[in-house]
Coordinates of C-alpha atoms and ligand atoms in Angstrom, one line a residue:
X1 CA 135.1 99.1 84.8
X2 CA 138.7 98.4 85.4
X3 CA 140.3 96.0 82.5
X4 CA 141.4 94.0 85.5
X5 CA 137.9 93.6 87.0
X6 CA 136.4 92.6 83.8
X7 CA 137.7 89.2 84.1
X8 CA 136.3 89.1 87.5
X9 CA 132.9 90.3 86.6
X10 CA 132.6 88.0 83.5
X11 CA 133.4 85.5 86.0
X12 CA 130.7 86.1 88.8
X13 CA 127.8 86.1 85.4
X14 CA 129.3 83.1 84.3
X15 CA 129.1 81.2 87.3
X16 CA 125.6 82.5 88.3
X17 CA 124.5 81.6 84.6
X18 CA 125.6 78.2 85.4
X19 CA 124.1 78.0 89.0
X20 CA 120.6 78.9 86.9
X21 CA 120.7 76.3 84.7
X22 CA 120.8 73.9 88.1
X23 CA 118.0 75.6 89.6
X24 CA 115.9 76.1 86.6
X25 CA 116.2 72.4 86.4
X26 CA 115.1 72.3 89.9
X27 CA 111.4 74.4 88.8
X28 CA 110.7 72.0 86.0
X29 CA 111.1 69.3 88.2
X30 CA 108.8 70.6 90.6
X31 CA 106.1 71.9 87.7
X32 CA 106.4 68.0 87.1
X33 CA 104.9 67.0 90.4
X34 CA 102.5 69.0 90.4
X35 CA 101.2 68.7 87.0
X36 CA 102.0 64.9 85.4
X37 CA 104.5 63.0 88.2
X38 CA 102.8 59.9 89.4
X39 CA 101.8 59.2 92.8
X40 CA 104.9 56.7 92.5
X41 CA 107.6 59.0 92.2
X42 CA 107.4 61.0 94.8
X43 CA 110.3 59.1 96.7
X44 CA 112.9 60.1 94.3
X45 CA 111.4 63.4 93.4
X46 CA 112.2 64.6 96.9
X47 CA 115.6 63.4 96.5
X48 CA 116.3 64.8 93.0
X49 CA 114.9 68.3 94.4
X50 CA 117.1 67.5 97.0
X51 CA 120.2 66.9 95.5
X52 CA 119.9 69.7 93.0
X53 CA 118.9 72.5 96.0
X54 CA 122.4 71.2 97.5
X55 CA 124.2 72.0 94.5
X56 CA 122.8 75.1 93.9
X57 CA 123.5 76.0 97.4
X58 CA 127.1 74.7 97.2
X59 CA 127.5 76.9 94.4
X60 CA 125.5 79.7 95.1
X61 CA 128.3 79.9 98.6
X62 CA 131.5 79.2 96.4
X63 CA 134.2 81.6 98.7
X64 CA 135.7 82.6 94.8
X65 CA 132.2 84.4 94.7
X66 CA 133.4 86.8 97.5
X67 CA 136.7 87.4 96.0
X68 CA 135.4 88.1 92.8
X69 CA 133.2 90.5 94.4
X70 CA 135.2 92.0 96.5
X71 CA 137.2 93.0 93.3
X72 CA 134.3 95.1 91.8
X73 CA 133.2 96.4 94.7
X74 CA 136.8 97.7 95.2
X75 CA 136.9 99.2 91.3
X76 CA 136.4 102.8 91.4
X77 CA 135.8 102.6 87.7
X78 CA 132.5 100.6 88.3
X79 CA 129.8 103.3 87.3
X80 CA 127.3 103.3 89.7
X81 CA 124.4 103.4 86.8
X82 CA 125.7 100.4 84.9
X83 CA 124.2 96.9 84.5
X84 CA 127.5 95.8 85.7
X85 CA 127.0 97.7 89.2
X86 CA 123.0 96.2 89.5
X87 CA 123.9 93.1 89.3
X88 CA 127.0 93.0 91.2
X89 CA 124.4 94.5 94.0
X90 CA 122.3 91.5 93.6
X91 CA 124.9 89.0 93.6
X92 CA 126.4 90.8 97.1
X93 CA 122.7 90.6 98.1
X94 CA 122.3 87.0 97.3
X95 CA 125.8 85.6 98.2
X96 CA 125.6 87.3 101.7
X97 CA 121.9 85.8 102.5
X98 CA 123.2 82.3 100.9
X99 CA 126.8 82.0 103.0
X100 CA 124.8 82.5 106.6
X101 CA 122.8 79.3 105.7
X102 CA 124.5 75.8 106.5
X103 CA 124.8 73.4 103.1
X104 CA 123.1 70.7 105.5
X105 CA 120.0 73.1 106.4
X106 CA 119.1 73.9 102.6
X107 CA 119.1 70.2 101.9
X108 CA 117.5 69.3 104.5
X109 CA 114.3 72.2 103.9
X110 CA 114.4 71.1 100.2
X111 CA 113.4 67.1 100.5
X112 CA 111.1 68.4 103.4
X113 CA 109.5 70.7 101.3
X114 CA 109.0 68.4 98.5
X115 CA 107.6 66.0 101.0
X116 CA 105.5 68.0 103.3
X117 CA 103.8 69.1 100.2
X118 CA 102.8 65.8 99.0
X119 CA 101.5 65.1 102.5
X120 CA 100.4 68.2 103.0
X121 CA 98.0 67.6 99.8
X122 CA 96.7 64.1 100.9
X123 CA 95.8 65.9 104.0
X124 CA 93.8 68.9 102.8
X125 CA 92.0 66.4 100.3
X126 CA 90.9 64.3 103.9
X127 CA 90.7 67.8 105.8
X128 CA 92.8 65.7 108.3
X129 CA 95.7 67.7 110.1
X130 CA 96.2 65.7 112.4
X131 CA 98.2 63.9 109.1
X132 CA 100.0 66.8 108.1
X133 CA 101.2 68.1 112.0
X134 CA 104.1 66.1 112.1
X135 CA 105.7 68.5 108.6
X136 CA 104.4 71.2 109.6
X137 CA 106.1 70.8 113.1
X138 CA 109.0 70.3 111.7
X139 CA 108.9 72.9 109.0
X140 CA 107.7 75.7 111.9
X141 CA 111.0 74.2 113.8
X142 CA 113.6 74.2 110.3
X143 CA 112.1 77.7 109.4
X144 CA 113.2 79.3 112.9
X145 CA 116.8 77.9 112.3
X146 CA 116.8 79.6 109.2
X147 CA 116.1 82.7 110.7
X148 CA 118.1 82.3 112.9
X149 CA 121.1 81.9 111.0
X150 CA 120.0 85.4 109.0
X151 CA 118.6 87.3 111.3
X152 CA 121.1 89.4 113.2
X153 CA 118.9 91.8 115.6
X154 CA 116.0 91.2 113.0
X155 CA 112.7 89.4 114.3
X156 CA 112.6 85.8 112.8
X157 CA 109.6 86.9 110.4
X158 CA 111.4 89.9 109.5
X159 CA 114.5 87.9 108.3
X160 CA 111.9 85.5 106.5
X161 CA 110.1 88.7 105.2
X162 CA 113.0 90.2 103.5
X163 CA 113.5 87.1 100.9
X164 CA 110.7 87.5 99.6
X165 CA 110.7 91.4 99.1
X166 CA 113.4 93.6 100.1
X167 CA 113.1 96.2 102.9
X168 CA 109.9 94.1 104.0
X169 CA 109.3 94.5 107.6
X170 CA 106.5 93.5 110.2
X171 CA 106.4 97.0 111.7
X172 CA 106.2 99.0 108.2
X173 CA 103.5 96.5 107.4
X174 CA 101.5 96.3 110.5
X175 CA 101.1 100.4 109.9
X176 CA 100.2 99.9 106.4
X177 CA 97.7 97.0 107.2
X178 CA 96.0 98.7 110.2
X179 CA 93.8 101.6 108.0
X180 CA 93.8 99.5 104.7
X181 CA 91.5 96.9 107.3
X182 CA 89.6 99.8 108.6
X183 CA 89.1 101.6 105.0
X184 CA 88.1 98.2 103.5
X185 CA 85.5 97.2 106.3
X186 CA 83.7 100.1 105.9
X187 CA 83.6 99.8 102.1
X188 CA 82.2 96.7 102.8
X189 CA 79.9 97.9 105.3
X190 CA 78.6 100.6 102.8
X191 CA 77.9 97.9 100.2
X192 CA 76.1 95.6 102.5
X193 CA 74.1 98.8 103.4
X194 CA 72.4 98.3 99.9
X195 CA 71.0 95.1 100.7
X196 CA 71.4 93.6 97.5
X197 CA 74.5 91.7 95.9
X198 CA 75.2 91.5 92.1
X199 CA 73.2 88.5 90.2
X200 CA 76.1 85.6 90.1
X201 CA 74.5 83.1 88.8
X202 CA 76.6 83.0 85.6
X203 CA 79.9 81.7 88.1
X204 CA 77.3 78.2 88.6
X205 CA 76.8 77.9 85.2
X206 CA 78.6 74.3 84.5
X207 CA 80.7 74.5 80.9
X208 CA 82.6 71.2 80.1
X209 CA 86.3 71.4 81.3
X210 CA 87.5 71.4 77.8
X211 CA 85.9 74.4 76.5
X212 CA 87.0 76.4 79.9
X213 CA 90.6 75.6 78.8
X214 CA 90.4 77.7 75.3
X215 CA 88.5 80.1 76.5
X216 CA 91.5 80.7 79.2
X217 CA 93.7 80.3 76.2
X218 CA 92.1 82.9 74.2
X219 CA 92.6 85.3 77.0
X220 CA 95.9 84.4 77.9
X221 CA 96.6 85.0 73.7
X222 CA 94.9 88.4 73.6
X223 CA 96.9 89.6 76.8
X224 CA 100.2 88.7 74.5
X225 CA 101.3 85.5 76.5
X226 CA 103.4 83.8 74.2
X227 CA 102.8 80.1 73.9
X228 CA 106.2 79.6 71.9
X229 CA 107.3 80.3 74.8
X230 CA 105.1 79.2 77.7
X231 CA 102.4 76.2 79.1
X232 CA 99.1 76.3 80.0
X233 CA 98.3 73.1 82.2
X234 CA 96.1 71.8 85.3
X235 CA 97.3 71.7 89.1
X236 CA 95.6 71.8 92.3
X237 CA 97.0 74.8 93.0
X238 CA 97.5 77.9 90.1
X239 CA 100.9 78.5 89.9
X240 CA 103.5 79.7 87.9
X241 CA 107.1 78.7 87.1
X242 CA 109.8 79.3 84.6
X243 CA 111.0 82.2 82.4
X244 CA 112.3 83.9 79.2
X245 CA 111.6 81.0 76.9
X246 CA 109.8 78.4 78.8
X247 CA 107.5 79.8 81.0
X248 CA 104.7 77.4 82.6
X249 CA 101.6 78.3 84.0
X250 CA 98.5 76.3 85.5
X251 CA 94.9 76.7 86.0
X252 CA 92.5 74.6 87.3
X253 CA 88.8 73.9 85.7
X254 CA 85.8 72.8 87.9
X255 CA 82.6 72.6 86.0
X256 CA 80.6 74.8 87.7
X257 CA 83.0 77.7 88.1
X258 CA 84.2 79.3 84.8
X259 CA 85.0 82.3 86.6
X260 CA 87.2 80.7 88.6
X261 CA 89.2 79.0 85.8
X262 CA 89.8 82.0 84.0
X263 CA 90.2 84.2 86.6
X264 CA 93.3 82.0 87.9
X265 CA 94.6 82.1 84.4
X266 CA 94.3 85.5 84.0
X267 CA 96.2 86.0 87.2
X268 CA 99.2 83.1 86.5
X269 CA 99.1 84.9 83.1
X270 CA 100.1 88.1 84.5
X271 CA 103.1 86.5 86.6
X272 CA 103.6 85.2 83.1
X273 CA 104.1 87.9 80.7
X274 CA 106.5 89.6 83.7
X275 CA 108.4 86.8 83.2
X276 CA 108.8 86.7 79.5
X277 CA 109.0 89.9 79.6
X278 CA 112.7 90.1 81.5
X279 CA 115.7 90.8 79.4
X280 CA 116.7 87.6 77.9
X281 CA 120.6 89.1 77.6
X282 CA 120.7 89.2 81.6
X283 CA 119.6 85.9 81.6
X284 CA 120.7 83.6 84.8
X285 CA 121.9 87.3 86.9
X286 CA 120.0 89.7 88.9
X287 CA 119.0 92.0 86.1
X288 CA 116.9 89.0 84.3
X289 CA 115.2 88.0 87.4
X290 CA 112.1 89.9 88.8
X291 CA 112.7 92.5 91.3
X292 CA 110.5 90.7 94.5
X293 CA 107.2 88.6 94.7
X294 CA 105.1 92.0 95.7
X295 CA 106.3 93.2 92.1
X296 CA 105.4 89.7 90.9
X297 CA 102.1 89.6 92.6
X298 CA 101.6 93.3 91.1
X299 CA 101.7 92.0 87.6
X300 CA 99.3 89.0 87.9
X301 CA 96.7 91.2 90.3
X302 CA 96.7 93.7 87.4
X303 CA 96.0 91.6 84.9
X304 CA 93.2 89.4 86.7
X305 CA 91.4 92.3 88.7
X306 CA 92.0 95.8 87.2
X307 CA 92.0 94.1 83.9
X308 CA 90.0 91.0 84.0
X309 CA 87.4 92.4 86.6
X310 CA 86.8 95.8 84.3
X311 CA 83.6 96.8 82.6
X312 CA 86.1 96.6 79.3
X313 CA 87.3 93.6 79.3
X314 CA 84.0 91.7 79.4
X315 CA 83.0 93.6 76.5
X316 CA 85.3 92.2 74.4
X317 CA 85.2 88.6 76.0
X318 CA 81.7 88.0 76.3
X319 CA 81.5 87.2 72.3
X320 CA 84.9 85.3 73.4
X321 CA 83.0 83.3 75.5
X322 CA 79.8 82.6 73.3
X323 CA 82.5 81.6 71.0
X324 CA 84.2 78.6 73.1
X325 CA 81.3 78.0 76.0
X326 CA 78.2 78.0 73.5
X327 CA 74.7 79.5 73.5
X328 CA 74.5 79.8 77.1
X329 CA 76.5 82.2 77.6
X330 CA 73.7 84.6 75.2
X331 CA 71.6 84.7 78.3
X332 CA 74.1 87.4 80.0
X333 CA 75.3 90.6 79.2
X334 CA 79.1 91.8 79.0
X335 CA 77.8 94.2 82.3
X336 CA 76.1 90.6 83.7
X337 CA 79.2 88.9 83.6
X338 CA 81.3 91.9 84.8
X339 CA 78.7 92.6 87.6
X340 CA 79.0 88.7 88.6
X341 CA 83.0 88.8 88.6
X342 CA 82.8 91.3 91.3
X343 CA 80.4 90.4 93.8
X344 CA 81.4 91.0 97.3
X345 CA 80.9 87.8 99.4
X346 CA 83.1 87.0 102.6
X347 CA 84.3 84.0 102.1
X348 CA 86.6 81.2 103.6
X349 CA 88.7 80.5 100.0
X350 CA 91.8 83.4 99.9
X351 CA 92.6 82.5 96.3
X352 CA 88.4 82.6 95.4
X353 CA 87.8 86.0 97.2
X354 CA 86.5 89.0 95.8
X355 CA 88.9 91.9 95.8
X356 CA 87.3 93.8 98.8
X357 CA 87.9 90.9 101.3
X358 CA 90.8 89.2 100.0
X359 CA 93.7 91.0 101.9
X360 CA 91.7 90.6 105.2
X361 CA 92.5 86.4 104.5
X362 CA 95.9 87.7 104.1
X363 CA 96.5 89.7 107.4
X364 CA 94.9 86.6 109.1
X365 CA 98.1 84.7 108.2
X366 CA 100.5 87.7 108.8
X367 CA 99.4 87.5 112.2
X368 CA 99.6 83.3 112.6
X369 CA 102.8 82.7 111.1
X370 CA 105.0 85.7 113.1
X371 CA 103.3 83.6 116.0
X372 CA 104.5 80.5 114.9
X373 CA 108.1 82.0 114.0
X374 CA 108.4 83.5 117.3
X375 CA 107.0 80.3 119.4
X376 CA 104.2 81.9 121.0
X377 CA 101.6 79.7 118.7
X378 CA 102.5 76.1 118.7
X379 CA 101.6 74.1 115.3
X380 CA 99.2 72.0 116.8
X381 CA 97.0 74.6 118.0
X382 CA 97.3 76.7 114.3
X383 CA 93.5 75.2 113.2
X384 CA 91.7 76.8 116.7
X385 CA 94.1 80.0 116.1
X386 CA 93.1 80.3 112.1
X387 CA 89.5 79.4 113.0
X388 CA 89.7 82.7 115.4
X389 CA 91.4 84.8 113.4
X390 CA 88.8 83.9 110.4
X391 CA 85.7 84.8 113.2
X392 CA 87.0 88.2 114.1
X393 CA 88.3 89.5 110.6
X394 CA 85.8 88.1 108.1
X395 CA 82.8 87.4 111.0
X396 CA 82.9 83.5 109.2
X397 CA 82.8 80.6 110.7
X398 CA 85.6 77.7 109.3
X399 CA 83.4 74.6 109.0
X400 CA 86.8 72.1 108.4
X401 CA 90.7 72.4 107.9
X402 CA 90.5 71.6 104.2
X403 CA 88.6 75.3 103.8
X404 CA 90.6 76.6 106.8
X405 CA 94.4 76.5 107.8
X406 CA 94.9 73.4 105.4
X407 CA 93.9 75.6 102.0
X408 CA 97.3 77.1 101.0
X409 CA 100.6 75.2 99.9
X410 CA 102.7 77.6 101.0
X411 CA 103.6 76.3 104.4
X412 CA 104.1 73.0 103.3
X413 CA 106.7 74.1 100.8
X414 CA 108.7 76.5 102.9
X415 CA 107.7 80.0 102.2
X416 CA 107.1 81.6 105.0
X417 CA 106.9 85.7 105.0
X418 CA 105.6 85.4 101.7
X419 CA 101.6 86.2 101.8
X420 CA 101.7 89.8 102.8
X421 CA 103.2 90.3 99.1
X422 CA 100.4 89.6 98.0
X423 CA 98.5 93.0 99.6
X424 CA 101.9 94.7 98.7
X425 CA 100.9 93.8 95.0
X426 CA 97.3 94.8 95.5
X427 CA 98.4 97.8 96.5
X428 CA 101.4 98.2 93.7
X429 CA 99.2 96.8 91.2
X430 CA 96.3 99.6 92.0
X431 CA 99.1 102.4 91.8
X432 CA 100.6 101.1 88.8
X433 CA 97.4 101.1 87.2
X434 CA 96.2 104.4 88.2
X435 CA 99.8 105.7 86.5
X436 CA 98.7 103.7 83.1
X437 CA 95.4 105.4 83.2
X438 CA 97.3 108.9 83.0
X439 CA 99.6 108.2 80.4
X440 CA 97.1 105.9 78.2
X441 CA 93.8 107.8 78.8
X442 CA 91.3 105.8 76.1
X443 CA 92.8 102.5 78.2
X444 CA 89.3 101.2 78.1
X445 CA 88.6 101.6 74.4
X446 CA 91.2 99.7 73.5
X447 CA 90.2 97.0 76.2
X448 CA 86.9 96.6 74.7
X449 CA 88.3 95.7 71.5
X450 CA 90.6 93.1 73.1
X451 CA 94.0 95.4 72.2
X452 CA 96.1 94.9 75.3
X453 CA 99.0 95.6 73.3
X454 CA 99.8 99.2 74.9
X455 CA 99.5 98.2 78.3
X456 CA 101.6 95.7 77.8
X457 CA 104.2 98.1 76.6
X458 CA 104.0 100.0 79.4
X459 CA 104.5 96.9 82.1
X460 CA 107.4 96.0 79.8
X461 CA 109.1 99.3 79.7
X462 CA 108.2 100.6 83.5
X463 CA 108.7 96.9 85.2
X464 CA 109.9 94.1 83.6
X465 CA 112.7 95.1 81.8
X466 CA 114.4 96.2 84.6
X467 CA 114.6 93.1 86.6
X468 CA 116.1 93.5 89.9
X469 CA 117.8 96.8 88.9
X470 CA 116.1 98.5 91.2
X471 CA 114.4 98.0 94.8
X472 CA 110.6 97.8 94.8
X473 CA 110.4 101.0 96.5
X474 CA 112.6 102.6 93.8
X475 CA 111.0 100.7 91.0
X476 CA 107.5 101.9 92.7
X477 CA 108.6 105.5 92.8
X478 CA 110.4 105.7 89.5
X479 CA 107.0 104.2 87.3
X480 CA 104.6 105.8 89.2
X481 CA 106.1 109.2 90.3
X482 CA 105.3 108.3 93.9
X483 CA 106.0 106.3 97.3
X484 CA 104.3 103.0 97.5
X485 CA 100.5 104.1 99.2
X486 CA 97.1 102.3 99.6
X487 CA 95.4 105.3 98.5
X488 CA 95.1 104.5 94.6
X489 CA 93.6 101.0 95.9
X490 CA 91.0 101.8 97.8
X491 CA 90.0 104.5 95.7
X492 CA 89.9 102.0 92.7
X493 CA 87.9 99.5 94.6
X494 CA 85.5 102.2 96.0
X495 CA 85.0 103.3 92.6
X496 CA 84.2 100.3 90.9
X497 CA 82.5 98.2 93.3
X498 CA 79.8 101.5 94.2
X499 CA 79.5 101.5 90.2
X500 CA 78.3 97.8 90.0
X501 CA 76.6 97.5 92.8
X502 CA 74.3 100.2 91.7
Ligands
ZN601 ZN1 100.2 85.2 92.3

């Protein structure tokens, strides 16, 4: 780099490491409400939220933000390789998307978001949506202005889309989507064929809530989840927030459903470790931030399903779990408990389903929401559409809204274009574990005797230290050795769900 145009890149970190200290401040405040705020202060956590998306946003537009890029872009001493020239990619990247979005817009979308979600959870609890039409009306309305103001010849979900994961596109995924359906349908098709389904009667066993928590803990430990630097708690809805040093994650425990608990902590542990596991020196620029929500989903889908679903891994926790659940748990079998965690059930629950029939929930919503972008499904008819949608790909029938269209935030807090990432990290999270199984062949071995230290190692050296240096195609291509496919994922699910449902 140019002497001159140090100054101006020390400047552009400087004030982006600023504008994260706002907006990290912004993710602990929401953790808050949904983990410990009272019903009370909802009121002023909208406008807190509020107030600190509008400075961010103020910030994040600052004109000096163009000149100071304009003055790296213009060095022909930048090297094209160099952290420098990454994150001066992502801050273009980020600065363009932010200065096409009105100051009055963002604040607006934040205090609705905190607020539709705090209706939004009032309703599902009554399965009423009648309650919660009036947000989501004017979210479906706010969300089209904002793709609007982005989109340029783009579709509005396309401009939504490419937020949440670069180079994401309706088109690109409508051609991935349309075989994955097919392949997994007959999968499931094949298994039904055998007329039996794995014994689950360990998931109804009912454990008190307290013992569910360590266990979770234990397995969030053994996976290398640091909790010097991270939170286990209780929400509604899994989630996780935060990074580097402080990073939070949530479960939920109902008594009856261990699987479910540890499952979800498993999964919020993986988003976890991808977190902690950024490069703390980049900290508040592009390069310590994670490189798109498929990547992110990637990381928690490994470590819940190809991890927490394996033959392996219930080797070494079923002594785990006799350990912190008691004597009941004698009465099964490391294979009783692994054969359980992967029963193949359609069901009308997307964060609850089984790995064969979860991405069919998810193309169900890729299709209702570029309907409800595009005005050609109005918000009030969204519980008939979903109900539909649910008939023809899962052959179910959606007895209420709280287990229908009502059973994901997401809406309610704004992210739209977001759930096809979640297929994308299937699919990534498939292909980066069939790469793993080549480099670290006795991966098993290892699993059985709780060391998850090497795969670890890998996720930290091939993904997460890289942040957003790369694209996810890029990232995909340079840890695996090959384009993004749904080959390895189907394969892997073909493979193990024949081998326990024999
Ligand atoms: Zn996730």
């Amino acid at each position: 780099m140019h002497p001159t145009t140090v100054a101006d890149y020390q400047a552009l970190v400087a004030h982006s490491q600023e504008t994260h200290v706002l907006a990290s401040a912004a993710a602990t405040l929401a953790w808050d409400q949904e983990t410990g705020m009272p019903k009370g202060g909802g009121d002023l956590r909208s406008r807190q939220l509020e107030a600190l998306a509008a400075m961010v946003h103020q910030r994040s537009t600052d004109p000096r933000i163009g000149e100071w890029l304009q003055a790296c872009e213009s060095d022909r001493n930048l090297q094209q390789e160099s952290d420098a020239a990454a994150n001066v990619r992502g801050f273009r990247r980020d600065y363009d998307r932010a200065t096409k979005l009105p100051n009055t817009l963002v604040a607006e979308l934040a205090r609705l978001e905190s607020q539709a979600q705090q209706v939004w959870a009032e309703a599902r609890a009554a399965s009423d949506y009648a309650r919660f039409l009036p947000s989501m009306e004017r979210m479906v309305f706010l969300q089209q202005q904002k793709a609007d103001c982005l989109r340029g010849s783009r579709s509005r979900w396309d401009a939504l889309a490419d937020l949440c994961e670069p180079g994401m596109n309706a088109a690109s995924l409508s051609q991935l989507f349309a075989p994955l359906r097919e392949r997994l349908v007959a999968l499931r098709g094949q298994l039904d064929a055998r007329g039996k389904r794995p014994d689950d009667r360990f998931s109804r066993v009912p454990f008190e809530e307290s013992a569910q928590e360590s266990a979770c803990r234990a397995a969030l430990q053994a996976i290398g989840f640091d909790f010097d630097r991270g939170r286990l708690d209780r929400s509604a809805h899994p989630f996780c927030t935060g990074s580097f040093g402080d990073v939070r994650l949530t479960t939920r425990y109902s008594k009856d459903n261990v699987l479910d608990a540890l499952g979800s902590a498993m999964h919020e542990g993986g988003h976890g470790l991808y977190e902690q596991g950024l490069c703390a020196e980049h900290m508040g620029t592009p390069l310590g931030e994670a490189a798109s929500l498929g990547i992110h989903e990637s990381q928690s889908r490994l470590w819940e399903n190809h991890v927490g679903r394996s033959r392996a891994f219930w080797q070494w926790s079923q002594p785990m779990l006799r350990s912190k659940l008691g004597l009941e748990v004698d009465g099964y079998s490391a294979d009783d408990l692994w054969r359980a965690s992967n029963r193949v059930e359609p069901s009308l629950i997307r964060v609850e389903a089984d790995e064969l029939t979860y991405d069919l929930h998810v193309m169900v919503r890729f299709e209702l929401e570029q309907a409800l972008l595009d005005g050609s499904l109005a918000a009030k008819d969204l519980p008939a559409a979903w109900n539909a949608g649910y008939r023809q790909a899962l052959g179910i029938e959606v007895p209420d809204d709280r287990r229908g269209c009502l059973q994901d935030v997401h809406w309610s807090c704004g992210l739209f274009g977001y759930f096809p990432t979640y297929t994308l990290g299937n699919l990534y999270a498939a292909q980066f574990a069939s790469a793993v199984r080549r480099d670290i062949p006795d991966l098993d071995d290892q699993h059985a005797r709780g060391d998850f230290a090497p795969l670890l190692a890998w996720l930290r050296d091939k993904v997460h230290r890289h942040g957003r240096r790369f694209d996810p195609a890029e990232l995909c291509r340079r840890a695996t050795g090959a384009a993004l496919s749904a080959d390895p994922f189907v394969a892997y699910l073909e493979q193990k769900l024949h081998a326990v449902y024999a």
